[in-house]
């Protein structure tokens, strides 16, 4: 599911509030799958460089992602 949400953001050039909320909900339940982590890393870089725009205005925070990365 996370990979599909990331692909959608790349296709549209935007990360919707709804997609971001779904990522936040699914990430802790998804047991940190490597494919999802790779997709999120690409998404984060695209957001950081402005290639993809966010609808939400607060800072990007994925505490569950940070926890997953610590395991690797």
mmCIF file of C-alpha atoms in Angstrom:
data_model
loop_
_atom_site.group_PDB
_atom_site.id
_atom_site.type_symbol
_atom_site.label_atom_id
_atom_site.label_comp_id
_atom_site.label_asym_id
_atom_site.label_seq_id
_atom_site.Cartn_x
_atom_site.Cartn_y
_atom_site.Cartn_z
ATOM 1 C CA UNK A 1 0.000 0.000 0.000
ATOM 2 C CA UNK A 2 2.787 2.465 0.864
ATOM 3 C CA UNK A 3 4.519 1.851 -2.451
ATOM 4 C CA UNK A 4 1.247 2.511 -4.304
ATOM 5 C CA UNK A 5 0.728 5.776 -2.421
ATOM 6 C CA UNK A 6 4.272 6.871 -3.246
ATOM 7 C CA UNK A 7 3.799 5.961 -6.920
ATOM 8 C CA UNK A 8 0.625 8.047 -6.988
ATOM 9 C CA UNK A 9 2.506 11.039 -5.567
ATOM 10 C CA UNK A 10 5.143 10.713 -8.287
ATOM 11 C CA UNK A 11 2.469 10.453 -10.990
ATOM 12 C CA UNK A 12 0.569 13.525 -9.824
ATOM 13 C CA UNK A 13 3.467 15.556 -8.452
ATOM 14 C CA UNK A 14 1.558 16.042 -5.195
ATOM 15 C CA UNK A 15 1.295 14.224 -1.882
ATOM 16 C CA UNK A 16 -2.250 14.638 -0.664
ATOM 17 C CA UNK A 17 -3.121 15.054 2.991
ATOM 18 C CA UNK A 18 -5.097 11.822 2.748
ATOM 19 C CA UNK A 19 -2.193 9.837 1.272
ATOM 20 C CA UNK A 20 0.185 11.194 3.874
ATOM 21 C CA UNK A 21 -2.243 10.222 6.646
ATOM 22 C CA UNK A 22 -2.555 6.706 5.217
ATOM 23 C CA UNK A 23 1.223 6.350 5.109
ATOM 24 C CA UNK A 24 1.406 7.406 8.740
ATOM 25 C CA UNK A 25 -1.249 4.840 9.682
ATOM 26 C CA UNK A 26 0.090 1.915 7.660
ATOM 27 C CA UNK A 27 3.817 2.324 8.308
ATOM 28 C CA UNK A 28 3.796 1.089 11.924
ATOM 29 C CA UNK A 29 1.661 -1.909 10.927
ATOM 30 C CA UNK A 30 3.706 -2.852 7.887
ATOM 31 C CA UNK A 31 6.726 -4.219 9.788
ATOM 32 C CA UNK A 32 9.116 -1.928 7.909
ATOM 33 C CA UNK A 33 9.212 -3.759 4.601
ATOM 34 C CA UNK A 34 12.387 -2.879 2.634
ATOM 35 C CA UNK A 35 10.446 -1.978 -0.538
ATOM 36 C CA UNK A 36 8.299 0.465 1.410
ATOM 37 C CA UNK A 37 11.342 2.020 3.075
ATOM 38 C CA UNK A 38 12.976 2.504 -0.322
ATOM 39 C CA UNK A 39 9.800 4.083 -1.706
ATOM 40 C CA UNK A 40 9.555 6.418 1.287
ATOM 41 C CA UNK A 41 13.206 7.411 0.927
ATOM 42 C CA UNK A 42 12.561 8.362 -2.716
ATOM 43 C CA UNK A 43 9.425 10.254 -1.692
ATOM 44 C CA UNK A 44 11.224 12.120 1.068
ATOM 45 C CA UNK A 45 13.990 13.170 -1.327
ATOM 46 C CA UNK A 46 11.430 14.314 -3.916
ATOM 47 C CA UNK A 47 9.628 16.348 -1.258
ATOM 48 C CA UNK A 48 12.879 17.818 0.007
ATOM 49 C CA UNK A 49 13.963 18.904 -3.484
ATOM 50 C CA UNK A 50 10.533 20.200 -4.515
ATOM 51 C CA UNK A 51 9.895 17.580 -7.179
ATOM 52 C CA UNK A 52 6.722 16.630 -5.308
ATOM 53 C CA UNK A 53 4.605 19.165 -3.433
ATOM 54 C CA UNK A 54 2.750 18.478 -0.192
ATOM 55 C CA UNK A 55 -0.788 19.632 0.510
ATOM 56 C CA UNK A 56 -0.057 19.679 4.251
ATOM 57 C CA UNK A 57 1.902 22.634 5.569
ATOM 58 C CA UNK A 58 3.476 21.253 8.743
ATOM 59 C CA UNK A 59 6.962 19.760 8.703
ATOM 60 C CA UNK A 60 7.512 16.241 7.388
ATOM 61 C CA UNK A 61 7.702 13.787 10.266
ATOM 62 C CA UNK A 62 7.464 10.032 10.149
ATOM 63 C CA UNK A 63 8.415 8.767 13.628
ATOM 64 C CA UNK A 64 7.590 5.190 12.645
ATOM 65 C CA UNK A 65 9.969 5.461 9.691
ATOM 66 C CA UNK A 66 12.733 6.676 11.979
ATOM 67 C CA UNK A 67 12.144 3.671 14.247
ATOM 68 C CA UNK A 68 12.334 1.302 11.272
ATOM 69 C CA UNK A 69 15.570 2.832 10.025
ATOM 70 C CA UNK A 70 17.150 2.355 13.448
ATOM 71 C CA UNK A 71 16.553 -1.393 13.134
ATOM 72 C CA UNK A 72 18.664 -1.623 9.966
#
